[in-house]
Amino acid sequence: MLRIRGEATLETPTGNQRVRAGGEAIFLIQGDGTARRSLKLRRFVLATTPVKTERGDTGVVSVLGELGEGRYFFGDKGDRFKVDAACRIHYPELDRRAGKEEEHRGCYFQPTTLPAGVHIEGEVSELEGERPYGPVRITVACLAGEDEAFSSLTLDLDVPWEVLVPLGGSTDNHPCPPTHQVNQRRLVVQPVGFRTSAADPTPSASTAAAQLATAQMVWAKCCIDIQVQPTVLITDAALKTSSDQTAIRAAYTDPDPNTIEIFFVQNPLSASGGGNAGAIGVASQKVVLAEPNGGNPVLCAHELGHALGLLHPPSSEFGTVMQPTGSAMNPGTDLVTHNMCTNISQPALQTLATTCCLHHDSGDHYIRDFPEDVGNEPSDPLPPGRTRYSMSNVWNRLSNTVGTFGANGPEHEHPARFENDGVTPKTNYLFARVEQVETLQISGASVSFYLKHPGSGAGAITLLGTVAVPVGLPQDISIPWQVPVGTPNHSCVFAVVFSPAEPEQDTTALDWAAFEALSHEDNDWAQRNLDIRNTATS
């Protein structure tokens, strides 16, 4: 990884300007030293201090790169590498040109960008058998013709490279699934308050510490370390209680373009729901928050979520911190999901060499083992007269109809091998009713149905099918199936819910005892004993 810090030369129609730049480029290097190596650009982000134009300064400039390819070139005088990628440029002046003024943009908006390209070229020199990286030149060129603020940017670096710890294995001495292991990232934020004078005993930003502590807790679950700078207090009595977000944001710009400012004002900001992120996932973010904040402890975490590139969820999903502020479906929840964690995008984020395991929240799905089951693990104690294997919310039907639910659970029908002619294979339908313990409603879950014989060992298993679970629970899930040739008359079907938080496991390695134990101890598992008939009438 190349951590970018330094001054860059920016060509503009009015002449060259020097700007302060910060960002990072992360590469994946493949191949060995005896052949041409391939180079993949996995992440490129850059932010610069504002650029002066005839209309005023641009605000912080963001460069958002896409994946790119490159090559090593070996030579007698040292080796070089080159990589090219597409990128996009954003700065607040572009939004103003597009008519996205503060009073018209609502609580957030998608930023206006210009298409651009990035070219990175550097040296590789031999030293005691290793390949340290030498000077690097980064060039970003606008592809949309001559822009009034940005034609091209050139940045020369000669700094040590950092090697990121390879992902995989475990983190913090605890097992971590590969899908959950990421590099730790850091976001620097600068709280800003207002006061009437230096002697003002009640400046704004009095709730900054509590709000930011909650935001740190929320986004730490996504391996985001929010580093809070000491609060900056500005003496301005009018802005202390103002709702003019344009003027509020103009009051302060941090000298580091990779820092996100958060302004606190003693105004309810009712039109913005108590807070306004200003944009989505760009380095020029300037968040404005109300004091008091209506008792919403996650207001800052929510708006920082927009700064991290996240939108409000669709209406079918609810219960996360990104639910619109004040929504009845989200009264101050601090929950985050796997998809939220993996879709974060913000050029001001700094990738760290250390690894981290995602500890996001998840909707705890379950399938009832018996009618009174509420998802506890294990599903004990069994009420009198109840069994797990004949009253669970896994059942078979001879047609694709749910049937009725009674005091003993769903209406189960014995599966048949053949139609009534005794020759044509019969299509049966397996059902599972999936419910959820919490109010967090998210997509990404699925149900798999497995057929296994009592007493069978590892590997003696048939996957009958997998189907996605729609959002909005409970859901009755079904699959068509035919009894495989050779299946004993007495068999069992297991339904298992998998989700991003509880990914699919290798069920082929489990024997009969393990299957039965999981159906008892894990609320994602449920079992139904099957008495397989030759035909529906026999």
XYZ file of C-alpha atoms in Angstrom:
538
model
C 0.000 0.000 0.000
C 1.197 3.487 -0.863
C -0.025 6.054 1.650
C -0.307 9.372 -0.139
C 0.659 12.499 1.785
C 2.231 15.591 0.294
C 1.858 18.505 -2.084
C 0.646 18.137 -5.659
C 0.708 20.357 -8.734
C -2.739 20.984 -10.159
C -3.122 22.345 -13.674
C -6.121 24.645 -14.080
C -7.228 26.996 -16.894
C -5.966 29.910 -14.784
C -2.530 28.387 -14.162
C -0.819 25.841 -11.963
C -1.628 25.647 -8.253
C -0.045 23.775 -5.382
C -2.484 21.823 -3.207
C -2.140 19.531 -0.230
C -3.141 15.947 -1.042
C -3.873 12.838 0.981
C -5.103 9.356 0.138
C -3.902 5.849 -0.619
C -3.273 3.349 -3.387
C -3.541 -0.370 -2.606
C -2.026 -2.888 -5.029
C -2.202 -6.658 -5.388
C 1.047 -8.005 -6.880
C 1.008 -11.431 -8.550
C 3.799 -13.501 -10.127
C 7.464 -14.017 -9.227
C 10.724 -12.292 -9.973
C 11.585 -14.447 -12.988
C 8.694 -13.333 -15.188
C 6.687 -10.248 -15.877
C 4.614 -9.542 -12.797
C 1.017 -8.417 -12.936
C -0.167 -5.527 -10.852
C -3.777 -4.864 -9.843
C -4.960 -1.593 -8.369
C -7.490 -2.557 -5.686
C -8.189 0.894 -4.247
C -7.239 4.446 -5.182
C -8.594 7.485 -3.371
C -7.268 11.004 -3.129
C -8.439 14.238 -1.544
C -6.918 17.695 -1.984
C -7.344 21.072 -0.372
C -9.626 23.521 -2.258
C -8.640 24.956 -5.633
C -9.063 28.655 -6.411
C -11.201 29.509 -9.451
C -12.731 32.682 -10.862
C -15.965 31.844 -9.018
C -14.227 31.181 -5.701
C -12.675 28.053 -4.274
C -13.969 24.592 -5.153
C -14.092 23.082 -1.701
C -12.247 19.834 -0.977
C -11.582 17.819 -4.150
C -12.213 14.038 -4.108
C -10.755 11.549 -6.592
C -12.539 8.192 -6.464
C -10.698 5.438 -8.329
C -11.941 2.189 -9.827
C -10.116 -1.144 -10.167
C -7.179 -1.051 -12.577
C -4.530 -3.273 -14.160
C -0.794 -2.758 -14.534
C 2.551 -4.422 -15.306
C 6.103 -4.695 -14.061
C 8.845 -3.986 -16.576
C 12.304 -5.449 -15.863
C 15.450 -3.736 -17.107
C 19.191 -3.395 -16.526
C 18.820 0.000 -14.866
C 16.126 -1.011 -12.428
C 12.581 -2.125 -12.862
C 9.444 -0.045 -13.227
C 5.731 -0.558 -12.909
C 2.794 1.201 -14.527
C -0.910 1.002 -13.778
C -3.929 2.793 -15.241
C -7.499 3.049 -13.990
C -10.650 5.061 -14.433
C -11.737 7.437 -11.685
C -14.180 10.232 -10.974
C -13.636 13.713 -9.572
C -15.940 15.580 -7.219
C -15.845 18.978 -5.560
C -18.713 21.041 -4.075
C -18.598 23.685 -6.820
C -19.758 20.991 -9.272
C -22.889 20.514 -7.168
C -23.559 24.239 -7.099
C -23.258 24.385 -10.882
C -25.771 21.532 -11.084
C -28.254 23.462 -8.936
C -27.859 21.299 -5.845
C -27.961 24.140 -3.347
C -28.218 23.391 0.363
C -31.852 24.413 0.719
C -32.967 22.097 -2.117
C -31.017 18.931 -1.454
C -32.970 17.368 1.417
C -31.051 15.362 3.959
C -28.506 14.023 1.469
C -27.850 13.765 -2.266
C -25.719 11.943 -4.808
C -22.723 14.138 -5.690
C -21.983 15.394 -9.193
C -18.735 13.967 -10.627
C -16.473 14.334 -13.653
C -14.941 11.331 -15.481
C -11.163 11.090 -15.193
C -8.269 8.677 -15.485
C -5.354 7.941 -13.165
C -1.866 6.797 -14.201
C 0.590 5.578 -11.541
C 4.209 4.876 -12.439
C 7.117 4.033 -10.174
C 10.500 2.392 -9.714
C 11.497 -0.963 -8.239
C 15.148 -1.437 -7.249
C 17.109 -4.500 -6.115
C 18.424 -4.426 -2.557
C 19.769 -7.541 -0.790
C 17.351 -9.792 -2.628
C 14.289 -7.699 -1.838
C 12.341 -5.245 -3.997
C 11.767 -1.969 -2.178
C 9.697 0.554 -4.057
C 11.250 3.834 -5.114
C 9.827 7.156 -6.316
C 6.276 7.141 -7.657
C 4.472 9.643 -9.888
C 0.675 9.844 -9.855
C -1.157 11.690 -12.615
C -4.910 12.292 -12.633
C -6.386 13.799 -15.811
C -9.947 15.016 -16.357
C -11.604 13.313 -19.354
C -14.570 15.679 -19.634
C -12.729 18.395 -21.516
C -11.238 21.430 -19.841
C -12.855 21.996 -16.465
C -12.609 25.430 -14.889
C -10.951 23.993 -11.779
C -9.327 20.734 -12.813
C -7.356 19.783 -15.930
C -4.748 17.431 -14.469
C -2.977 16.746 -11.192
C 0.588 15.497 -10.742
C 1.934 14.161 -7.464
C 5.507 12.928 -6.919
C 6.144 10.676 -3.916
C 9.234 9.070 -2.442
C 7.944 7.459 0.752
C 8.125 3.961 2.246
C 5.459 1.527 1.155
C 3.399 -0.417 3.689
C 2.690 -4.135 3.432
C -0.830 -5.000 4.519
C -1.263 -8.103 6.654
C -2.736 -10.836 4.421
C -6.357 -11.572 5.197
C -7.290 -15.034 6.423
C -6.813 -17.058 9.558
C -7.980 -15.504 12.797
C -8.035 -12.086 14.432
C -7.566 -11.205 18.107
C -7.093 -14.913 18.907
C -10.702 -15.616 17.891
C -11.790 -17.481 14.754
C -13.009 -15.118 12.063
C -14.833 -16.304 8.914
C -13.036 -15.232 5.711
C -16.131 -13.247 4.680
C -15.827 -11.183 7.878
C -12.092 -10.420 7.932
C -11.034 -7.013 6.614
C -8.335 -4.416 7.121
C -9.043 -1.915 9.873
C -9.835 1.567 8.517
C -9.718 4.980 10.171
C -11.868 8.063 9.679
C -10.735 11.338 11.228
C -13.545 13.697 12.241
C -13.381 17.274 13.473
C -16.233 18.463 15.731
C -16.992 22.182 15.410
C -19.131 24.235 17.799
C -20.196 27.860 18.083
C -20.274 30.292 21.012
C -21.400 33.858 21.601
C -18.064 34.809 23.204
C -15.037 33.244 24.820
C -16.947 33.381 28.115
C -20.035 31.587 26.756
C -20.825 28.795 29.282
C -23.113 26.895 26.870
C -21.446 26.670 23.468
C -22.891 24.313 20.909
C -21.215 20.888 20.623
C -22.032 20.135 24.263
C -23.443 16.785 23.096
C -20.526 16.087 20.759
C -18.740 13.700 23.125
C -21.785 11.490 23.703
C -22.891 11.516 20.060
C -19.399 10.723 18.778
C -18.869 7.974 21.364
C -22.022 6.271 20.073
C -20.856 6.723 16.480
C -17.510 5.144 17.374
C -19.302 2.151 18.913
C -21.639 1.727 15.932
C -19.032 1.882 13.172
C -16.429 -0.130 15.100
C -18.684 -3.097 14.290
C -17.724 -2.451 10.644
C -14.017 -2.163 11.592
C -14.088 1.630 11.183
C -12.017 3.452 13.807
C -13.431 6.982 14.178
C -10.662 9.230 15.453
C -12.077 12.392 17.051
C -10.031 15.590 17.049
C -10.371 18.199 19.852
C -13.459 20.370 19.312
C -12.948 23.657 17.468
C -15.080 26.496 18.921
C -15.917 29.451 16.674
C -17.150 32.718 18.157
C -20.273 33.564 16.157
C -23.536 34.186 18.014
C -25.664 34.057 14.856
C -24.342 30.701 13.671
C -24.743 29.160 17.125
C -28.521 28.984 16.596
C -28.640 29.206 12.803
C -30.347 26.839 10.361
C -28.408 28.271 7.388
C -26.356 25.205 6.563
C -24.439 26.919 3.767
C -23.142 29.544 6.202
C -22.514 26.951 8.903
C -20.377 24.802 6.609
C -18.465 27.831 5.338
C -17.393 28.735 8.884
C -14.574 26.186 9.028
C -12.550 23.902 6.768
C -9.955 21.615 8.298
C -6.477 22.020 6.762
C -6.317 18.239 6.250
C -8.518 17.295 3.246
C -8.934 13.800 4.714
C -10.813 15.081 7.758
C -14.627 15.200 7.963
C -16.046 18.228 9.790
C -19.121 17.835 12.037
C -20.874 21.090 12.992
C -23.158 21.286 16.046
C -25.769 24.069 16.204
C -28.453 24.856 18.774
C -31.255 24.645 16.242
C -33.643 21.697 15.723
C -33.000 21.641 11.938
C -36.516 20.285 11.554
C -36.424 20.459 7.759
C -33.464 18.054 7.760
C -34.704 15.682 10.442
C -32.163 16.994 12.925
C -29.087 16.383 10.785
C -27.658 16.750 7.297
C -24.672 14.896 5.864
C -24.390 17.237 2.880
C -23.575 14.475 0.382
C -22.778 10.786 0.082
C -19.255 9.356 0.350
C -17.018 12.282 -0.678
C -14.124 13.923 1.141
C -15.832 17.336 1.139
C -18.489 16.046 3.560
C -19.489 18.596 6.189
C -22.066 17.154 8.553
C -24.456 19.487 10.409
C -26.203 18.229 13.569
C -28.890 19.746 15.780
C -28.686 20.370 19.511
C -30.765 19.209 21.240
C -31.184 16.206 18.978
C -34.631 15.027 19.974
C -33.289 12.280 22.185
C -31.822 10.390 19.234
C -28.459 9.037 20.476
C -27.514 7.687 17.023
C -28.063 10.901 15.039
C -24.324 11.450 14.515
C -23.770 7.764 13.670
C -26.577 7.950 11.081
C -25.193 11.050 9.355
C -21.663 9.637 9.421
C -23.144 6.587 7.695
C -24.060 8.868 4.787
C -20.519 10.272 4.898
C -19.325 6.657 4.628
C -21.294 6.274 1.398
C -24.456 4.592 2.715
C -28.018 5.460 1.683
C -31.293 4.998 3.509
C -32.410 1.359 3.196
C -35.366 0.403 0.987
C -38.777 0.467 2.622
C -38.815 -3.340 2.821
C -35.807 -3.350 5.150
C -35.783 -1.676 8.530
C -34.206 -1.647 11.943
C -30.690 -0.341 11.155
C -28.934 2.882 12.072
C -29.404 4.044 8.455
C -33.195 4.133 8.770
C -34.356 7.748 8.158
C -34.077 9.841 11.307
C -37.292 9.877 13.298
C -38.771 6.908 11.455
C -41.197 4.857 13.508
C -39.341 1.768 12.262
C -36.087 2.998 13.801
C -36.439 4.707 17.176
C -32.724 5.227 17.750
C -31.409 1.779 16.835
C -27.641 1.263 16.596
C -27.719 -1.874 14.422
C -25.578 -2.355 11.306
C -25.617 -5.218 8.806
C -23.037 -7.158 6.821
C -24.053 -5.455 3.565
C -23.681 -2.029 5.154
C -20.174 -2.860 6.389
C -19.034 -4.169 3.005
C -20.483 -1.269 0.983
C -18.778 1.574 2.851
C -16.947 3.969 0.512
C -15.259 7.228 1.525
C -11.976 8.634 0.102
C -11.009 10.057 3.488
C -10.845 6.555 5.004
C -7.316 5.394 5.815
C -6.618 1.662 5.483
C -4.481 0.292 8.313
C -2.077 -2.644 8.185
C -3.904 -4.429 10.994
C -6.760 -6.840 10.328
C -10.141 -6.798 11.994
C -13.175 -9.089 12.194
C -16.576 -7.600 11.343
C -18.876 -7.784 14.364
C -21.993 -6.415 12.719
C -25.521 -7.169 13.834
C -27.778 -9.667 12.159
C -31.409 -10.540 12.095
C -31.528 -13.733 14.157
C -33.639 -16.048 12.005
C -35.165 -19.192 13.462
C -37.455 -22.093 12.580
C -39.699 -23.353 15.368
C -38.984 -26.841 16.713
C -42.491 -26.946 18.248
C -45.407 -24.481 18.393
C -44.290 -22.718 21.612
C -40.653 -22.304 20.437
C -39.601 -18.604 20.344
C -36.082 -19.021 18.982
C -34.170 -19.735 22.184
C -30.948 -21.739 21.924
C -31.242 -24.570 22.833
C -34.981 -25.004 22.394
C -35.576 -26.321 25.929
C -37.573 -27.231 27.839
C -40.072 -29.170 25.765
C -43.637 -28.542 26.963
C -45.619 -31.669 27.926
C -46.871 -33.598 24.928
C -44.516 -31.844 22.474
C -41.876 -33.314 20.150
C -39.312 -31.565 17.968
C -39.518 -33.925 15.037
C -43.244 -34.081 14.318
C -44.390 -30.572 15.311
C -41.677 -28.326 13.834
C -42.267 -25.604 11.258
C -40.784 -27.859 8.569
C -43.417 -29.892 6.755
C -44.274 -31.661 3.513
C -47.242 -31.093 1.213
C -48.458 -33.066 -1.795
C -49.266 -29.790 -3.577
C -47.724 -26.323 -3.430
C -50.154 -25.078 -0.790
C -49.192 -24.092 2.757
C -52.093 -25.867 4.416
C -53.365 -24.859 7.826
C -51.671 -24.275 11.178
C -53.237 -25.865 14.225
C -52.404 -26.384 17.876
C -49.817 -29.018 16.908
C -48.142 -26.983 14.162
C -48.475 -26.980 10.364
C -50.579 -29.442 8.372
C -48.041 -32.089 7.318
C -48.694 -34.681 4.567
C -46.641 -37.839 4.038
C -44.426 -37.554 0.932
C -45.106 -39.994 -1.930
C -42.607 -41.633 -4.280
C -45.018 -41.952 -7.223
C -48.249 -40.626 -8.603
C -51.240 -42.907 -8.130
C -50.258 -44.836 -11.288
C -47.288 -46.210 -9.315
C -44.880 -45.264 -12.150
C -44.640 -41.488 -12.559
C -42.372 -39.830 -9.933
C -44.449 -37.665 -7.600
C -43.520 -33.999 -7.051
C -43.878 -33.124 -3.369
C -43.326 -29.723 -1.728
C -41.244 -29.034 1.354
C -42.093 -25.970 3.438
C -40.339 -24.061 6.207
C -41.677 -21.063 8.099
C -38.818 -18.638 8.849
C -39.220 -16.129 11.668
C -36.957 -13.591 13.316
C -36.126 -12.819 16.937
C -35.379 -9.091 16.580
C -36.979 -6.237 14.682
C -33.996 -6.023 12.320
C -35.344 -6.955 8.901
C -32.663 -7.516 6.237
C -32.164 -9.407 3.018
C -29.503 -11.999 2.278
C -30.867 -15.057 4.110
C -31.645 -18.403 2.473
C -33.047 -21.787 3.509
C -31.479 -25.102 2.499
C -33.357 -28.412 2.765
C -31.347 -31.601 3.426
C -32.495 -35.233 3.355
C -30.662 -37.563 5.744
C -31.340 -41.080 7.029
C -31.351 -41.918 10.750
C -27.997 -43.234 11.873
C -26.200 -42.305 8.628
C -22.627 -41.073 8.782
C -20.806 -38.075 7.355
C -21.363 -37.574 3.640
C -24.669 -39.483 3.539
C -26.725 -36.418 2.804
C -28.804 -35.069 -0.095
C -29.272 -31.332 -0.665
C -32.824 -31.050 -1.970
C -32.680 -27.333 -2.709
C -31.934 -23.805 -1.504
C -34.234 -20.798 -1.759
C -33.845 -17.126 -0.791
C -35.865 -15.733 2.107
C -37.768 -12.557 1.143
C -37.582 -9.586 3.493
C -40.562 -9.206 5.805
C -40.991 -12.053 8.234
C -42.402 -14.565 8.958
C -42.056 -16.172 5.531
C -43.273 -19.563 4.322
C -40.578 -20.954 2.011
C -41.175 -23.937 -0.266
C -39.308 -26.078 -2.790
C -40.517 -28.875 -5.087
C -38.809 -32.237 -4.606
C -39.020 -35.883 -5.582
C -38.007 -38.762 -3.332
C -34.556 -39.940 -4.525
C -34.298 -43.579 -5.602
C -33.075 -45.741 -2.730
C -34.360 -43.474 0.045
C -35.537 -45.504 3.078
C -39.197 -45.263 3.997
C -38.218 -43.568 7.251
C -36.024 -40.535 6.605
C -35.691 -37.002 7.939
C -35.592 -33.578 6.357
C -33.627 -30.727 7.924
C -34.260 -27.071 7.071
C -31.397 -24.666 7.806
C -31.344 -20.853 7.560
C -28.090 -19.301 6.353
C -27.358 -15.552 6.294
C -24.332 -13.234 5.864
C -23.913 -13.262 9.646
C -24.214 -17.054 9.853
C -22.757 -18.308 6.560
C -23.324 -21.760 5.117
C -21.213 -24.510 6.639
C -19.912 -27.776 5.215
C -22.805 -30.065 6.107
C -21.212 -33.024 4.289
C -18.752 -33.329 7.185
C -21.550 -33.857 9.733
C -22.822 -37.251 10.844
C -26.320 -38.089 12.089
C -25.573 -37.151 15.707
C -24.295 -33.723 14.639
C -27.440 -33.048 12.586
C -29.706 -33.964 15.483
C -27.664 -31.886 17.922
C -27.795 -28.814 15.675
C -31.547 -29.093 15.216
C -31.835 -29.005 19.004
C -29.175 -26.415 19.869
C -29.200 -24.002 16.885
C -32.383 -22.031 16.201
C -31.464 -21.869 12.486
C -31.991 -25.655 12.252
C -35.224 -27.659 12.434
C -36.084 -31.277 11.653
C -39.146 -33.202 10.433
C -39.392 -36.993 10.445
C -40.748 -38.364 7.160
C -42.849 -41.497 6.690
C -42.448 -41.945 2.930
C -45.330 -43.698 1.129
C -45.319 -45.393 -2.271
C -48.225 -43.245 -3.501
C -50.409 -40.621 -1.888
C -53.189 -43.173 -1.436
C -51.120 -46.123 -0.248
